[in-house]
CSV table of C-alpha atoms and ligand atoms in Angstrom, one decimal:
chain,number,residue,atom,x,y,z
A,1028,UNK,CA,0.0,0.0,0.0
A,1029,UNK,CA,1.4,3.4,-1.0
A,1030,UNK,CA,1.0,6.0,1.8
A,1031,UNK,CA,-0.3,9.3,0.7
A,1032,UNK,CA,2.4,12.0,0.1
A,1033,UNK,CA,2.7,14.5,2.9
A,1034,UNK,CA,1.1,17.8,1.9
A,1035,UNK,CA,3.6,20.6,1.1
A,1036,UNK,CA,4.5,22.7,4.2
A,1037,UNK,CA,3.9,26.4,4.2
A,1038,UNK,CA,5.8,28.1,7.0
A,1039,UNK,CA,4.6,31.6,7.9
A,1040,UNK,CA,6.9,33.8,10.0
A,1041,UNK,CA,4.7,36.2,12.1
A,1042,UNK,CA,1.1,36.0,13.3
A,1043,UNK,CA,0.2,39.6,12.9
A,1044,UNK,CA,-2.3,41.1,10.4
A,1045,UNK,CA,-0.7,39.4,7.4
A,1046,UNK,CA,0.5,36.1,8.8
A,1047,UNK,CA,-2.7,35.3,10.7
A,1048,UNK,CA,-4.9,36.2,7.7
A,1049,UNK,CA,-2.8,34.0,5.5
A,1050,UNK,CA,-3.0,31.0,7.8
A,1051,UNK,CA,-6.8,31.4,7.9
A,1052,UNK,CA,-6.9,31.8,4.1
A,1053,UNK,CA,-5.2,28.4,3.7
A,1054,UNK,CA,-7.7,26.6,5.9
A,1055,UNK,CA,-9.3,24.6,3.0
A,1056,UNK,CA,-6.1,24.1,1.0
A,1057,UNK,CA,-4.1,20.8,0.7
A,1058,UNK,CA,-1.1,22.2,2.6
A,1059,UNK,CA,0.3,21.9,6.1
A,1060,UNK,CA,0.8,25.3,7.7
A,1061,UNK,CA,3.3,26.2,10.5
A,1062,UNK,CA,2.8,29.6,11.9
A,1063,UNK,CA,5.8,30.8,13.9
A,1064,UNK,CA,5.7,33.9,16.2
A,1065,UNK,CA,7.9,35.1,19.0
A,1066,UNK,CA,4.7,36.0,20.9
A,1067,UNK,CA,1.9,33.6,21.7
A,1068,UNK,CA,-0.7,36.2,20.7
A,1069,UNK,CA,-1.9,38.3,17.8
A,1070,UNK,CA,-2.0,42.1,18.7
A,1071,UNK,CA,-4.4,44.6,17.2
A,1072,UNK,CA,-1.9,47.4,17.0
A,1073,UNK,CA,-4.4,50.2,16.1
A,1074,UNK,CA,-5.8,50.2,19.6
A,1075,UNK,CA,-2.5,50.0,21.5
A,1076,UNK,CA,-2.8,53.7,22.3
A,1077,UNK,CA,-6.0,53.0,24.2
A,1078,UNK,CA,-4.2,50.4,26.4
A,1079,UNK,CA,-1.5,53.0,27.0
A,1080,UNK,CA,-4.1,55.6,28.1
A,1081,UNK,CA,-6.0,53.3,30.5
A,1082,UNK,CA,-9.1,52.9,28.2
A,1083,UNK,CA,-8.6,49.2,27.4
A,1084,UNK,CA,-6.9,46.2,29.0
A,1085,UNK,CA,-4.4,44.4,26.8
A,1086,UNK,CA,-6.5,41.2,26.7
A,1087,UNK,CA,-9.2,43.2,24.9
A,1088,UNK,CA,-7.0,43.8,21.9
A,1089,UNK,CA,-4.8,40.7,21.8
A,1090,UNK,CA,-5.7,37.1,21.5
A,1091,UNK,CA,-3.8,33.8,21.8
A,1092,UNK,CA,-2.8,32.5,18.3
A,1093,UNK,CA,-3.5,28.9,19.5
A,1094,UNK,CA,-7.0,29.9,20.5
A,1095,UNK,CA,-7.7,31.6,17.2
A,1096,UNK,CA,-6.4,28.7,15.1
A,1097,UNK,CA,-7.5,25.8,17.4
A,1098,UNK,CA,-10.2,24.6,15.0
A,1099,UNK,CA,-8.1,24.7,11.9
A,1100,UNK,CA,-6.8,21.2,11.3
A,1101,UNK,CA,-4.0,22.0,8.9
A,1102,UNK,CA,-2.2,24.6,11.1
A,1103,UNK,CA,0.3,24.2,13.9
A,1104,UNK,CA,1.5,27.1,15.9
A,1105,UNK,CA,5.1,27.3,17.1
A,1106,UNK,CA,6.3,29.9,19.6
A,1107,UNK,CA,9.8,30.9,18.6
A,1108,UNK,CA,12.1,33.8,17.6
A,1109,UNK,CA,13.1,33.3,13.9
A,1110,UNK,CA,16.7,34.3,13.5
A,1111,UNK,CA,17.4,33.4,9.9
A,1112,UNK,CA,16.8,31.1,6.9
A,1113,UNK,CA,19.0,28.3,5.5
A,1114,UNK,CA,18.0,28.8,1.9
A,1115,UNK,CA,20.0,25.7,0.7
A,1116,UNK,CA,18.3,23.3,3.1
A,1117,UNK,CA,15.0,25.2,3.0
A,1118,UNK,CA,14.8,25.5,6.7
A,1119,UNK,CA,13.7,28.4,9.0
A,1120,UNK,CA,16.1,28.8,11.9
A,1121,UNK,CA,14.5,29.5,15.3
A,1122,UNK,CA,16.4,30.7,18.4
A,1123,UNK,CA,15.0,28.0,20.6
A,1124,UNK,CA,14.3,24.5,19.3
A,1125,UNK,CA,14.7,22.7,15.9
A,1126,UNK,CA,14.8,24.4,12.5
A,1127,UNK,CA,11.6,24.1,10.6
A,1128,UNK,CA,11.6,22.7,7.0
A,1129,UNK,CA,9.5,24.4,4.4
A,1130,UNK,CA,8.3,24.0,0.8
A,1131,UNK,CA,7.0,27.6,0.8
A,1132,UNK,CA,8.1,30.3,3.2
A,1133,UNK,CA,6.1,33.5,3.8
A,1134,UNK,CA,7.8,36.2,5.7
A,1135,UNK,CA,5.3,38.4,7.7
A,1136,UNK,CA,7.4,39.7,10.6
A,1137,UNK,CA,6.2,43.3,10.3
A,1138,UNK,CA,8.1,46.4,11.3
A,1139,UNK,CA,9.8,47.8,14.4
A,1140,UNK,CA,10.1,51.3,15.8
A,1141,UNK,CA,12.8,53.4,14.1
A,1142,UNK,CA,14.7,56.0,16.1
A,1143,UNK,CA,16.4,57.4,12.9
A,1144,UNK,CA,19.6,57.4,14.8
A,1145,UNK,CA,18.5,60.3,17.1
A,1146,UNK,CA,20.5,60.2,20.3
A,1147,UNK,CA,18.7,59.0,23.4
A,1148,UNK,CA,15.5,57.8,21.7
A,1149,UNK,CA,16.2,54.1,22.1
A,1150,UNK,CA,17.1,54.5,25.7
A,1151,UNK,CA,14.6,57.1,26.9
A,1152,UNK,CA,11.6,57.3,24.6
A,1153,UNK,CA,8.5,55.1,24.9
A,1154,UNK,CA,7.7,53.2,21.7
A,1155,UNK,CA,4.2,51.9,21.1
A,1156,UNK,CA,4.4,48.7,19.1
A,1157,UNK,CA,3.4,45.9,21.4
A,1158,UNK,CA,1.0,45.2,24.3
A,1159,UNK,CA,4.1,45.1,26.7
A,1160,UNK,CA,5.2,48.6,25.6
A,1161,UNK,CA,1.6,50.0,25.9
A,1162,UNK,CA,1.4,48.6,29.5
A,1163,UNK,CA,4.7,50.0,30.4
A,1164,UNK,CA,3.7,53.4,29.1
A,1165,UNK,CA,0.4,53.2,31.0
A,1166,UNK,CA,2.2,52.5,34.2
A,1167,UNK,CA,4.7,55.3,33.6
A,1168,UNK,CA,2.0,57.9,32.8
A,1169,UNK,CA,-0.1,57.0,35.9
A,1170,UNK,CA,3.1,57.1,38.0
A,1171,UNK,CA,3.8,60.6,36.9
A,1172,UNK,CA,0.7,61.9,38.6
A,1173,UNK,CA,1.4,60.0,41.8
A,1174,UNK,CA,4.9,61.5,41.8
A,1175,UNK,CA,3.7,65.1,41.1
A,1176,UNK,CA,1.2,64.8,43.9
A,1177,UNK,CA,3.9,63.6,46.3
A,1178,UNK,CA,6.3,66.3,45.2
A,1179,UNK,CA,4.7,69.3,43.3
A,1180,UNK,CA,8.1,70.9,42.7
A,1181,UNK,CA,8.8,68.1,40.2
A,1182,UNK,CA,6.2,69.6,37.8
A,1183,UNK,CA,8.7,72.4,37.0
A,1184,UNK,CA,11.1,69.7,36.0
A,1185,UNK,CA,8.6,68.2,33.4
A,1186,UNK,CA,6.9,65.6,35.6
A,1187,UNK,CA,3.5,66.4,34.0
A,1188,UNK,CA,4.8,67.3,30.5
A,1189,UNK,CA,3.9,64.5,28.1
A,1190,UNK,CA,5.6,64.8,24.7
A,1191,UNK,CA,4.3,62.8,21.7
A,1192,UNK,CA,6.7,62.8,18.8
A,1193,UNK,CA,5.2,62.0,15.3
A,1194,UNK,CA,2.1,63.7,13.9
A,1195,UNK,CA,0.8,60.6,12.0
A,1196,UNK,CA,-2.5,59.0,13.0
A,1197,UNK,CA,-1.0,57.2,16.0
A,1198,UNK,CA,0.6,60.4,17.4
A,1199,UNK,CA,-2.7,62.3,16.9
A,1200,UNK,CA,-4.7,59.5,18.6
A,1201,UNK,CA,-2.2,59.3,21.5
A,1202,UNK,CA,-2.1,63.1,22.1
A,1203,UNK,CA,-5.9,63.3,22.0
A,1204,UNK,CA,-6.3,60.4,24.4
A,1205,UNK,CA,-3.8,61.8,26.8
A,1206,UNK,CA,-5.6,65.1,27.2
A,1207,UNK,CA,-8.8,63.3,27.8
A,1208,UNK,CA,-7.2,61.1,30.4
A,1209,UNK,CA,-6.0,64.2,32.2
A,1210,UNK,CA,-9.3,66.2,31.9
A,1211,UNK,CA,-11.7,63.4,32.6
A,1212,UNK,CA,-9.9,61.1,35.0
A,1213,UNK,CA,-6.9,62.6,36.6
A,1214,UNK,CA,-8.8,65.8,37.5
A,1215,UNK,CA,-11.3,63.7,39.5
A,1216,UNK,CA,-8.7,61.2,40.9
A,1217,UNK,CA,-6.3,63.8,42.2
A,1218,UNK,CA,-8.2,66.6,43.8
A,1219,UNK,CA,-5.0,67.7,45.6
A,1220,UNK,CA,-3.0,68.1,42.4
A,1221,UNK,CA,-2.9,71.2,40.2
A,1222,UNK,CA,-3.9,69.3,37.1
A,1223,UNK,CA,-4.0,72.5,35.0
A,1224,UNK,CA,-0.2,72.3,35.0
A,1225,UNK,CA,-0.3,69.0,33.1
A,1226,UNK,CA,0.7,69.6,29.5
A,1227,UNK,CA,0.5,67.5,26.3
A,1228,UNK,CA,2.7,68.5,23.4
A,1229,UNK,CA,2.6,66.9,19.9
A,1230,UNK,CA,5.8,67.4,18.0
A,1231,UNK,CA,6.0,66.9,14.2
A,1232,UNK,CA,8.9,67.6,12.0
A,1233,UNK,CA,7.0,68.5,8.8
A,1234,UNK,CA,4.5,71.4,8.5
A,1235,UNK,CA,1.4,69.3,8.9
A,1236,UNK,CA,-0.3,66.4,10.8
A,1237,UNK,CA,-1.6,63.1,9.5
A,1238,UNK,CA,0.2,62.9,6.2
A,1239,UNK,CA,-2.0,60.6,4.2
A,1240,UNK,CA,-5.0,63.0,4.6
A,1241,UNK,CA,-6.1,66.0,2.6
A,1242,UNK,CA,-5.1,69.5,3.8
A,1243,UNK,CA,-8.7,70.0,5.1
A,1244,UNK,CA,-8.6,67.0,7.3
A,1245,UNK,CA,-5.1,67.8,8.5
A,1246,UNK,CA,-6.2,71.2,9.4
A,1247,UNK,CA,-9.3,69.9,11.2
A,1248,UNK,CA,-7.1,67.4,13.2
A,1249,UNK,CA,-4.7,70.2,14.3
A,1250,UNK,CA,-7.5,72.6,15.2
A,1251,UNK,CA,-9.4,70.0,17.2
A,1252,UNK,CA,-6.3,68.9,19.2
A,1253,UNK,CA,-5.5,72.5,19.9
A,1254,UNK,CA,-9.0,73.2,21.1
A,1255,UNK,CA,-8.8,70.3,23.5
A,1256,UNK,CA,-5.6,71.6,25.0
A,1257,UNK,CA,-2.8,69.9,23.0
A,1258,UNK,CA,0.1,72.1,22.1
A,1259,UNK,CA,0.8,71.2,18.5
A,1260,UNK,CA,4.4,72.0,17.4
A,1261,UNK,CA,4.7,71.6,13.6
A,1262,UNK,CA,8.0,72.0,11.8
A,1263,UNK,CA,9.8,71.0,14.9
A,1264,UNK,CA,12.6,68.4,14.9
A,1265,UNK,CA,13.8,66.4,17.8
A,1266,UNK,CA,17.6,66.4,18.1
A,1267,UNK,CA,18.2,64.4,21.2
A,1268,UNK,CA,16.3,62.9,24.2
A,1269,UNK,CA,17.5,62.3,27.7
A,1270,UNK,CA,15.8,60.9,30.8
A,1271,UNK,CA,14.7,64.4,31.8
A,1272,UNK,CA,14.3,66.4,28.6
A,1273,UNK,CA,13.8,66.6,24.9
A,1274,UNK,CA,16.2,68.8,22.9
A,1275,UNK,CA,14.6,70.4,19.9
A,1276,UNK,CA,16.2,71.9,16.8
A,1277,UNK,CA,17.1,75.5,17.4
A,1278,UNK,CA,18.4,74.9,20.9
A,1279,UNK,CA,15.2,74.6,22.8
A,1280,UNK,CA,15.2,72.2,25.8
A,1281,UNK,CA,11.9,71.0,27.1
A,1282,UNK,CA,11.9,69.2,30.4
A,1283,UNK,CA,9.9,66.0,30.3
A,1284,UNK,CA,9.9,62.5,31.8
A,1285,UNK,CA,7.6,61.1,29.1
A,1286,UNK,CA,8.4,61.1,25.4
A,1287,UNK,CA,6.2,58.8,23.4
A,1288,UNK,CA,7.9,58.0,20.1
A,1289,UNK,CA,5.4,57.4,17.2
A,1290,UNK,CA,7.6,59.0,14.5
A,1291,UNK,CA,8.3,56.0,12.3
A,1292,UNK,CA,9.0,52.4,11.7
A,1293,UNK,CA,11.6,50.3,9.8
A,1294,UNK,CA,11.4,46.7,8.6
A,1295,UNK,CA,11.9,44.1,11.3
A,1296,UNK,CA,15.7,43.4,11.8
A,1297,UNK,CA,15.1,39.9,10.6
A,1298,UNK,CA,15.1,41.4,7.1
A,1299,UNK,CA,18.8,42.3,7.6
A,1300,UNK,CA,19.7,38.7,8.5
A,1301,UNK,CA,18.4,37.0,5.4
A,1302,UNK,CA,20.9,38.1,2.7
A,1303,UNK,CA,18.1,39.5,0.6
A,1304,UNK,CA,17.9,42.8,-1.3
A,1305,UNK,CA,16.4,45.7,0.7
A,1306,UNK,CA,14.7,48.9,-0.2
A,1307,UNK,CA,13.7,52.1,1.7
A,1308,UNK,CA,13.0,51.5,5.4
A,1309,UNK,CA,15.0,48.2,5.0
A,1310,UNK,CA,11.9,46.5,3.5
A,1311,UNK,CA,12.6,43.4,1.5
A,1312,UNK,CA,12.5,43.8,-2.3
A,1313,UNK,CA,9.8,41.7,-3.9
A,1314,UNK,CA,8.7,40.9,-7.4
A,1315,UNK,CA,5.3,42.1,-8.6
A,1316,UNK,CA,3.6,38.9,-7.3
A,1317,UNK,CA,5.3,39.4,-3.8
A,1318,UNK,CA,7.8,36.6,-4.2
A,1319,UNK,CA,11.5,37.2,-3.5
A,1320,UNK,CA,13.8,37.7,-6.5
A,1321,UNK,CA,15.9,34.5,-6.8
A,1322,UNK,CA,13.7,32.7,-4.2
A,1323,UNK,CA,10.4,31.9,-5.9
A,1324,UNK,CA,9.3,29.7,-3.0
A,1325,UNK,CA,9.5,32.6,-0.6
A,1326,UNK,CA,6.9,35.4,-0.4
A,1327,UNK,CA,7.0,38.6,1.8
A,1328,UNK,CA,3.8,40.4,2.9
A,1329,UNK,CA,2.8,43.4,5.0
A,1330,UNK,CA,5.1,45.9,6.6
A,1331,UNK,CA,8.2,43.8,5.8
A,1332,UNK,CA,7.6,43.9,2.0
A,1333,UNK,CA,8.8,46.7,-0.3
A,1334,UNK,CA,5.7,46.2,-2.6
A,1335,UNK,CA,5.0,49.1,-5.0
A,1336,UNK,CA,2.1,50.5,-7.0
A,1337,UNK,CA,2.2,50.9,-10.8
A,1338,UNK,CA,4.0,54.3,-10.4
A,1339,UNK,CA,6.7,52.6,-8.4
A,1340,UNK,CA,5.8,54.2,-5.0
A,1341,UNK,CA,6.0,52.0,-2.0
A,1342,UNK,CA,2.6,50.7,-0.6
A,1343,UNK,CA,1.7,52.2,2.8
A,1344,UNK,CA,2.6,50.1,5.9
A,1345,UNK,CA,-1.0,49.6,7.1
A,1346,UNK,CA,-3.1,46.6,8.2
A,1347,UNK,CA,-5.1,46.3,4.9
A,1348,UNK,CA,-1.9,46.0,2.9
A,1349,UNK,CA,-0.8,43.0,5.1
A,1350,UNK,CA,-4.3,41.4,4.8
A,1351,UNK,CA,-4.6,41.9,1.1
A,1352,UNK,CA,-1.0,40.5,0.7
A,1353,UNK,CA,-2.1,37.5,2.6
A,1354,UNK,CA,-5.1,36.8,0.4
A,1355,UNK,CA,-3.0,37.4,-2.7
A,1356,UNK,CA,-0.3,34.9,-1.6
A,1357,UNK,CA,-2.9,32.2,-0.8
A,1358,UNK,CA,-4.3,32.7,-4.3
A,1359,UNK,CA,-0.8,32.5,-5.9
A,1360,UNK,CA,-0.1,29.2,-4.1
A,1361,UNK,CA,-3.4,27.8,-5.6
A,1362,UNK,CA,-2.4,29.1,-9.0
A,1363,UNK,CA,1.0,27.4,-8.8
A,1364,UNK,CA,-0.7,24.1,-7.8
A,1365,UNK,CA,-2.7,24.4,-11.0
A,1366,UNK,CA,0.5,25.2,-12.9
A,1367,UNK,CA,-0.8,28.7,-13.7
A,1368,UNK,CA,1.5,31.8,-13.8
A,1369,UNK,CA,1.4,34.0,-10.7
A,1370,UNK,CA,-0.3,37.4,-10.9
A,1371,UNK,CA,0.7,40.9,-9.9
A,1372,UNK,CA,-0.3,42.2,-6.5
A,1373,UNK,CA,-2.4,45.4,-6.4
A,1374,UNK,CA,-2.9,47.1,-3.1
A,1375,UNK,CA,-6.4,48.6,-2.9
A,1376,UNK,CA,-6.7,51.7,-0.9
A,1377,UNK,CA,-9.9,51.5,1.2
A,1378,UNK,CA,-9.5,54.9,2.7
A,1379,UNK,CA,-7.9,56.4,5.9
A,1380,UNK,CA,-9.3,57.4,9.3
A,1381,UNK,CA,-7.9,58.7,12.6
A,1382,UNK,CA,-9.7,59.5,15.8
A,1383,UNK,CA,-8.7,62.6,17.8
A,1384,UNK,CA,-10.8,61.8,20.8
A,1385,UNK,CA,-14.4,61.6,22.0
A,1386,UNK,CA,-16.8,62.5,19.2
A,1387,UNK,CA,-13.9,63.6,17.0
A,1388,UNK,CA,-12.3,61.9,14.1
A,1389,UNK,CA,-11.4,62.4,10.4
A,1390,UNK,CA,-12.1,59.9,7.7
A,1391,UNK,CA,-11.5,59.9,3.9
A,1392,UNK,CA,-12.6,57.4,1.3
A,1393,UNK,CA,-10.8,56.8,-2.0
A,1394,UNK,CA,-13.7,58.4,-3.9
A,1395,UNK,CA,-12.8,61.7,-2.3
A,1396,UNK,CA,-15.6,61.7,0.3
A,1397,UNK,CA,-14.5,63.3,3.6
A,1398,UNK,CA,-16.0,63.0,7.1
A,1399,UNK,CA,-15.2,64.7,10.4
A,1400,UNK,CA,-16.5,65.1,13.9
A,1401,UNK,CA,-19.0,62.6,15.5
A,1402,UNK,CA,-20.0,60.9,12.2
A,1403,UNK,CA,-16.3,60.1,11.4
A,1404,UNK,CA,-15.8,59.0,15.0
A,1405,UNK,CA,-18.7,56.5,14.9
A,1406,UNK,CA,-17.4,55.2,11.5
A,1407,UNK,CA,-14.0,54.7,13.2
A,1408,UNK,CA,-15.5,52.9,16.2
A,1409,UNK,CA,-17.5,50.6,13.9
A,1410,UNK,CA,-14.6,49.8,11.6
A,1411,UNK,CA,-12.2,49.0,14.5
A,1412,UNK,CA,-14.8,46.8,16.2
A,1413,UNK,CA,-15.4,44.9,13.0
A,1414,UNK,CA,-11.6,44.4,12.4
A,1415,UNK,CA,-10.8,43.0,15.8
A,1416,UNK,CA,-10.2,39.2,15.9
A,1417,UNK,CA,-12.9,37.2,17.6
A,1418,UNK,CA,-16.3,38.0,19.3
A,1419,UNK,CA,-14.8,38.0,22.8
A,1420,UNK,CA,-12.4,40.8,22.0
A,1421,UNK,CA,-15.2,42.8,20.2
A,1422,UNK,CA,-17.4,42.3,23.3
A,1423,UNK,CA,-14.7,43.4,25.7
A,1424,UNK,CA,-13.8,46.5,23.6
A,1425,UNK,CA,-17.4,47.5,23.0
A,1426,UNK,CA,-18.4,47.2,26.7
A,1427,UNK,CA,-15.3,49.2,27.8
A,1428,UNK,CA,-16.0,51.9,25.2
A,1429,UNK,CA,-19.7,52.1,26.3
A,1430,UNK,CA,-18.7,52.3,29.9
A,1431,UNK,CA,-16.0,54.9,29.2
A,1432,UNK,CA,-18.4,57.0,27.1
A,1433,UNK,CA,-21.3,56.9,29.6
A,1434,UNK,CA,-19.2,57.6,32.7
A,1435,UNK,CA,-16.2,59.5,31.1
A,1436,UNK,CA,-14.1,57.2,33.2
A,1437,UNK,CA,-11.2,55.0,32.3
A,1438,UNK,CA,-11.5,51.4,33.6
A,1439,UNK,CA,-8.0,50.2,33.0
A,1440,UNK,CA,-6.1,52.2,35.6
A,1441,UNK,CA,-4.1,49.5,37.3
A,1442,UNK,CA,-0.4,50.2,37.6
A,1443,UNK,CA,1.0,46.8,36.9
A,1444,UNK,CA,4.6,45.9,36.0
A,1445,UNK,CA,7.7,47.9,36.7
A,1446,UNK,CA,8.2,51.5,35.7
A,1447,UNK,CA,11.7,50.6,34.6
A,1448,UNK,CA,12.6,54.0,33.2
A,1449,UNK,CA,12.3,55.7,36.6
A,1450,UNK,CA,12.6,52.9,39.2
A,1451,UNK,CA,12.4,55.4,42.1
A,1452,UNK,CA,8.8,56.2,41.2
A,1453,UNK,CA,7.4,52.8,42.1
B,1880,FAD,C1,0.4,52.0,17.4
B,1880,FAD,C2,0.1,51.6,16.0
B,1880,FAD,C3,-1.1,52.0,15.4
B,1880,FAD,C4,-1.5,51.6,14.2
B,1880,FAD,N1,-2.7,52.0,13.6
B,1880,FAD,C5,-3.1,51.5,12.4
B,1880,FAD,C6,-4.4,51.9,11.9
B,1880,FAD,O1,-5.1,52.6,12.6
B,1880,FAD,N2,-4.7,51.4,10.7
B,1880,FAD,C7,-3.9,50.6,10.0
B,1880,FAD,O2,-4.3,50.2,8.9
B,1880,FAD,N3,-2.7,50.3,10.4
B,1880,FAD,C8,-2.2,50.7,11.6
B,1880,FAD,N4,-1.0,50.4,12.1
B,1880,FAD,C9,-0.1,49.6,11.2
B,1880,FAD,C10,-0.5,48.2,11.3
B,1880,FAD,O3,-0.6,47.7,12.6
B,1880,FAD,C11,0.6,47.4,10.5
B,1880,FAD,O4,0.7,47.9,9.2
B,1880,FAD,C12,0.3,45.9,10.5
B,1880,FAD,O5,0.4,45.4,11.8
B,1880,FAD,C13,1.3,45.2,9.6
B,1880,FAD,O6,1.0,43.8,9.6
B,1880,FAD,P1,2.1,42.7,9.5
B,1880,FAD,O7,1.4,41.4,9.4
B,1880,FAD,O8,3.1,43.1,8.4
B,1880,FAD,O9,3.0,42.8,10.8
B,1880,FAD,P2,2.5,42.8,12.3
B,1880,FAD,O10,1.0,42.9,12.4
B,1880,FAD,O11,3.3,43.7,13.1
B,1880,FAD,O12,2.9,41.3,12.8
B,1880,FAD,C14,4.3,40.9,12.8
B,1880,FAD,C15,4.3,39.6,13.7
B,1880,FAD,O13,5.6,39.0,13.5
B,1880,FAD,C16,6.1,38.6,14.8
B,1880,FAD,N5,7.5,38.6,14.7
B,1880,FAD,C17,8.3,39.7,14.5
B,1880,FAD,N6,9.6,39.3,14.5
B,1880,FAD,C18,9.6,37.9,14.6
B,1880,FAD,C19,10.7,36.9,14.7
B,1880,FAD,N7,11.9,37.3,14.5
B,1880,FAD,N8,10.3,35.7,14.9
B,1880,FAD,C20,9.0,35.3,15.1
B,1880,FAD,N9,8.0,36.2,15.0
B,1880,FAD,C21,8.3,37.5,14.8
B,1880,FAD,C22,5.5,39.7,15.8
B,1880,FAD,O14,5.4,39.2,17.1
B,1880,FAD,C23,4.1,39.9,15.2
B,1880,FAD,O15,3.1,39.1,15.7
B,1880,FAD,C24,-0.6,50.8,13.4
B,1880,FAD,C25,0.6,50.4,13.9
B,1880,FAD,C26,0.9,50.8,15.2
B,1880,FAD,C27,2.3,50.3,15.8
């Protein structure tokens, strides 16, 4: 009796927006899928800022990969840090445990925070790319108010000055959420503290906020933030960061203990370890069909891939790009099984939106339609709820939002974990 041949193995590196969507898209295909991630959970990064500002608990926006994929018979999940690829032997190298053989490899390891080589950012700034980082920032922010209450003289040294660097959607959302936290929660929680001395500053190097939006929406975002009390500093470059201050171009030194860095990303350092050609932001160069030049059995999707539109411009590093790339690769693997030529990947822009705070957001559709204010905010809420993975997470997020909206309170105010930047404040 001849035993049936083992199905070809597809190894996916990364269980984020792209990798998870690909694993799910292959559910009914005759392949064996191994999904490798250094974390045991998928993170919904667009809502990390709400974890950092005490609106949501991390469990509401992250979910165990094993739980998500439990019912899918052709997938196995492996926890591990991928360190490289043995292209000859077609094996993925993992820091802990055996290498994993593949017939097809899909790299979906995403991006990491980029400090652009600015002195002190890596050591002193707070990035916002994972649930751990969001929790650490939450602890740190809440600890600042405790410290300022215990020693009001510290306020002159920047204890209550919160600087957000990067005027993209994440920076705008973070700054808006911080002023709301101060106005709606800290003011009530700390009656003995002069909360009016708390200060949120949004620093952006170019002359406008939220780059992908039209000038009207950019203007609206800047005006709304300013009206809510954020000091918006456009055309302002950060030159260096220390534990107690940010140094701005032109010689200004702003005392602060809290600098949130949302100014940019670069491809995951794994990209540097693979011996593959890299483009801007160290993203891996790909063919039109998202395969790697010289390695037709390897595809790259999402933030890690230097995919381009017809004009040659890089596609934007956003969740829909990763998810569309995943669907595209699943389809190309089917075409190859049918011995058909692979097709070009086309990123479809579905529009952009950013929330500025309660009842305030901007949204733009590819057909030119623009929304702002409460309508855009409701659209933003609905889209993010729909995009979250799993009913449990949607329920958690919706119930927290409803509670926060009705009470203007923030439910996730526990100071958990070490405030490792300023150990004395614990
Ligand atoms: C704060 C923030 C807010 C954002 N807001 C929005 C938004 O509103 N709308 C939007 O469209 N996009 C938003 N984005 C961007 C969006 O999250 C990314 O474009 C998207 O996550 C990219 O998907 P990906 O699959 O390429 O990578 P990711 O989703 O980042 O997934 C990468 C996965 O790879 C794993 N990994 C990394 N290195 C290794 C390794 N060496 N070994 C094993 N596993 C590894 C990681 O643990 C992770 O699970 C936001 C990003 C951030 C950080």
